[in-house]
Amino acid sequence: MSERKCIAAKAIYRDSNAADVPAIAALEASGYANAGVSEAVLAATAEAISIVAELDGEVVGHILLTPVAGPERALALDPLAILPAWRDMQIGTELVRHALRLARQKNWHSVFVFGQPDYYCRFGFKSRTADGAEIACQGPRFLALELKKGALAGWTGPLVYPDAYAELFTTLTQR
């Protein structure tokens, strides 16, 4: 096993709780455009899937899947944040795997993400799967994954993120 995978394997992956919010906010502030999104979303919805990666008692990574309006039982993946010192150690990969597994267990049908295709395609995300969504940041970096086979087949329409994402989408569409 490579050293990077060993570090990811040593991490504890668990549901976040209220005590983690300051650490999550610090993660997002460490260089992500979506600083503050998690705190706002977690305060607004109980259905969000929020998982942290912890090493030696320190929260080093976080992933958030948030319910979105559009297709039945759909989630948005954002943010996926890792502290700079812990990047490139497979922690993000493990967070995505844990979050998708939990989303399937909770009977969610699909997940959307705006991100790097090379990264997210390894989990099964595809740009063409997201083609039916009407959203401001449409393009090759907007991807979707069906957790339930056929969940997005033939679906078209607006995909509406919670209000907490408004500033992030403004930033993304201005790039």
Short mmCIF file of C-alpha atoms in Angstrom, two decimals:
data_model
loop_
_atom_site.label_atom_id
_atom_site.label_comp_id
_atom_site.label_asym_id
_atom_site.label_seq_id
_atom_site.Cartn_x
_atom_site.Cartn_y
_atom_site.Cartn_z
CA MET A 1 0.00 0.00 0.00
CA SER A 2 1.36 3.41 -0.91
CA GLU A 3 2.14 5.96 1.79
CA ARG A 4 -0.71 8.18 0.54
CA LYS A 5 -3.26 5.39 0.83
CA CYS A 6 -1.91 4.49 4.28
CA ILE A 7 -2.64 8.01 5.49
CA ALA A 8 -6.16 7.92 4.03
CA ALA A 9 -6.72 4.51 5.63
CA LYS A 10 -5.70 5.87 9.05
CA ALA A 11 -8.30 8.64 8.92
CA ILE A 12 -11.62 8.31 10.70
CA TYR A 13 -14.57 9.13 8.42
CA ARG A 14 -17.70 10.09 10.32
CA ASP A 15 -20.83 12.20 10.17
CA SER A 16 -20.09 15.77 11.15
CA ASN A 17 -21.69 17.33 14.20
CA ALA A 18 -22.23 20.85 15.55
CA ALA A 19 -18.82 20.82 17.26
CA ASP A 20 -17.16 20.36 13.83
CA VAL A 21 -18.61 23.53 12.29
CA PRO A 22 -15.64 25.81 13.22
CA ALA A 23 -13.16 23.27 11.78
CA ILE A 24 -15.28 22.92 8.62
CA ALA A 25 -15.38 26.71 8.24
CA ALA A 26 -11.58 26.85 8.62
CA LEU A 27 -11.21 24.14 5.96
CA GLU A 28 -13.33 26.09 3.49
CA ALA A 29 -11.46 29.31 4.27
CA SER A 30 -8.14 27.59 3.51
CA GLY A 31 -8.46 28.26 -0.18
CA TYR A 32 -11.89 27.30 -1.47
CA ALA A 33 -14.29 29.59 -3.32
CA ASN A 34 -17.20 28.18 -1.36
CA ALA A 35 -16.17 29.40 2.10
CA GLY A 36 -19.17 29.52 4.40
CA VAL A 37 -21.47 27.35 2.28
CA SER A 38 -21.38 24.35 4.61
CA GLU A 39 -22.23 26.35 7.71
CA ALA A 40 -25.23 27.95 5.99
CA VAL A 41 -26.46 24.67 4.49
CA LEU A 42 -26.06 22.70 7.72
CA ALA A 43 -28.06 25.35 9.56
CA ALA A 44 -30.83 25.22 6.94
CA THR A 45 -31.38 21.50 6.32
CA ALA A 46 -31.26 18.31 8.33
CA GLU A 47 -31.17 16.15 5.18
CA ALA A 48 -27.65 17.13 4.12
CA ILE A 49 -24.97 14.44 4.19
CA SER A 50 -21.94 15.94 5.91
CA ILE A 51 -18.88 13.78 6.55
CA VAL A 52 -15.52 14.75 8.02
CA ALA A 53 -12.13 13.03 7.83
CA GLU A 54 -10.26 13.15 11.11
CA LEU A 55 -6.59 12.37 11.76
CA ASP A 56 -5.19 12.45 15.28
CA GLY A 57 -8.23 14.37 16.49
CA GLU A 58 -7.97 17.06 13.79
CA VAL A 59 -10.61 17.54 11.09
CA VAL A 60 -8.54 17.47 7.87
CA GLY A 61 -11.30 17.01 5.29
CA HIS A 62 -15.00 17.55 4.73
CA ILE A 63 -17.61 16.69 2.12
CA LEU A 64 -21.17 17.95 1.88
CA LEU A 65 -24.03 16.56 -0.19
CA THR A 66 -27.06 18.85 -0.17
CA PRO A 67 -30.61 18.18 -1.39
CA VAL A 68 -31.46 20.14 -4.54
CA ALA A 69 -34.79 20.81 -6.24
CA GLY A 70 -35.12 19.16 -9.63
CA PRO A 71 -35.15 15.44 -10.25
CA GLU A 72 -36.55 13.24 -7.51
CA ARG A 73 -34.20 12.66 -4.55
CA ALA A 74 -31.21 14.57 -5.99
CA LEU A 75 -28.15 15.87 -4.16
CA ALA A 76 -25.39 18.35 -4.97
CA LEU A 77 -21.81 17.54 -3.96
CA ASP A 78 -20.11 20.72 -2.80
CA PRO A 79 -17.84 21.40 -1.08
CA LEU A 80 -15.17 18.75 -0.93
CA ALA A 81 -12.43 20.42 1.10
CA ILE A 82 -9.10 19.11 2.39
CA LEU A 83 -6.56 21.03 4.47
CA PRO A 84 -3.58 21.97 2.24
CA ALA A 85 -1.09 19.83 4.20
CA TRP A 86 -3.27 16.73 3.65
CA ARG A 87 -4.09 17.08 -0.05
CA ASP A 88 -2.95 14.41 -2.53
CA MET A 89 -3.18 11.73 0.15
CA GLN A 90 -6.42 10.07 -1.05
CA ILE A 91 -8.50 11.61 1.76
CA GLY A 92 -10.79 13.34 -0.74
CA THR A 93 -11.25 10.08 -2.62
CA GLU A 94 -12.26 8.30 0.57
CA LEU A 95 -14.63 11.12 1.56
CA VAL A 96 -16.39 10.87 -1.82
CA ARG A 97 -16.66 7.08 -1.52
CA HIS A 98 -18.09 7.31 2.00
CA ALA A 99 -20.56 10.05 1.02
CA LEU A 100 -21.82 8.20 -2.06
CA ARG A 101 -22.21 4.97 -0.09
CA LEU A 102 -24.24 6.81 2.55
CA ALA A 103 -26.36 8.55 -0.11
CA ARG A 104 -27.23 5.15 -1.61
CA GLN A 105 -28.11 3.78 1.84
CA LYS A 106 -30.42 6.76 2.39
CA ASN A 107 -32.13 6.11 -0.97
CA TRP A 108 -30.98 9.22 -2.81
CA HIS A 109 -31.28 8.78 -6.58
CA SER A 110 -28.65 11.10 -8.10
CA VAL A 111 -25.78 13.46 -7.32
CA PHE A 112 -24.65 16.55 -9.26
CA VAL A 113 -21.24 18.23 -9.00
CA PHE A 114 -19.40 21.12 -10.63
CA GLY A 115 -15.79 19.99 -10.68
CA GLN A 116 -12.84 18.43 -12.44
CA PRO A 117 -14.05 15.68 -14.80
CA ASP A 118 -10.74 13.79 -14.47
CA TYR A 119 -11.30 13.55 -10.72
CA TYR A 120 -15.03 12.84 -10.51
CA CYS A 121 -15.28 10.45 -13.48
CA ARG A 122 -13.48 7.78 -11.44
CA PHE A 123 -16.60 7.62 -9.26
CA GLY A 124 -18.93 7.33 -12.27
CA PHE A 125 -19.87 10.99 -12.72
CA LYS A 126 -20.49 12.00 -16.35
CA SER A 127 -21.13 15.30 -18.07
CA ARG A 128 -23.74 13.84 -20.41
CA THR A 129 -25.70 12.51 -17.42
CA ALA A 130 -26.12 16.14 -16.26
CA ASP A 131 -27.21 17.43 -19.68
CA GLY A 132 -30.90 17.60 -18.73
CA ALA A 133 -30.26 20.06 -15.93
CA GLU A 134 -30.86 23.74 -16.55
CA ILE A 135 -28.30 25.59 -14.45
CA ALA A 136 -26.08 28.67 -14.76
CA CYS A 137 -22.80 26.73 -14.74
CA GLN A 138 -23.66 24.20 -17.46
CA GLY A 139 -20.72 22.76 -19.37
CA PRO A 140 -18.18 19.93 -19.34
CA ARG A 141 -17.35 20.50 -15.66
CA PHE A 142 -20.97 20.02 -14.59
CA LEU A 143 -21.40 16.30 -13.93
CA ALA A 144 -23.97 13.90 -12.54
CA LEU A 145 -24.08 10.38 -11.17
CA GLU A 146 -27.13 8.14 -11.02
CA LEU A 147 -27.23 6.30 -7.71
CA LYS A 148 -30.44 4.61 -8.85
CA LYS A 149 -30.31 3.25 -12.39
CA GLY A 150 -32.33 5.41 -14.78
CA ALA A 151 -32.94 8.15 -12.21
CA LEU A 152 -32.06 10.90 -14.70
CA ALA A 153 -33.15 9.14 -17.91
CA GLY A 154 -35.31 11.57 -19.84
CA TRP A 155 -35.33 14.16 -17.06
CA THR A 156 -34.94 17.81 -18.04
CA GLY A 157 -35.60 20.93 -16.08
CA PRO A 158 -34.18 23.46 -13.68
CA LEU A 159 -31.83 22.27 -10.97
CA VAL A 160 -32.20 24.58 -8.00
CA TYR A 161 -29.53 24.70 -5.31
CA PRO A 162 -30.26 26.09 -1.82
CA ASP A 163 -29.84 29.85 -1.39
CA ALA A 164 -26.51 29.32 0.42
CA TYR A 165 -24.92 28.56 -2.97
CA ALA A 166 -25.95 31.84 -4.67
CA GLU A 167 -22.62 33.61 -4.11
CA LEU A 168 -20.65 30.54 -5.22
CA PHE A 169 -22.59 30.32 -8.50
CA THR A 170 -22.02 34.01 -9.13
CA THR A 171 -18.27 33.38 -8.74
CA LEU A 172 -18.34 30.30 -11.00
CA THR A 173 -20.28 31.96 -13.81
CA GLN A 174 -17.89 34.95 -13.84
CA ARG A 175 -14.84 32.74 -14.54
#
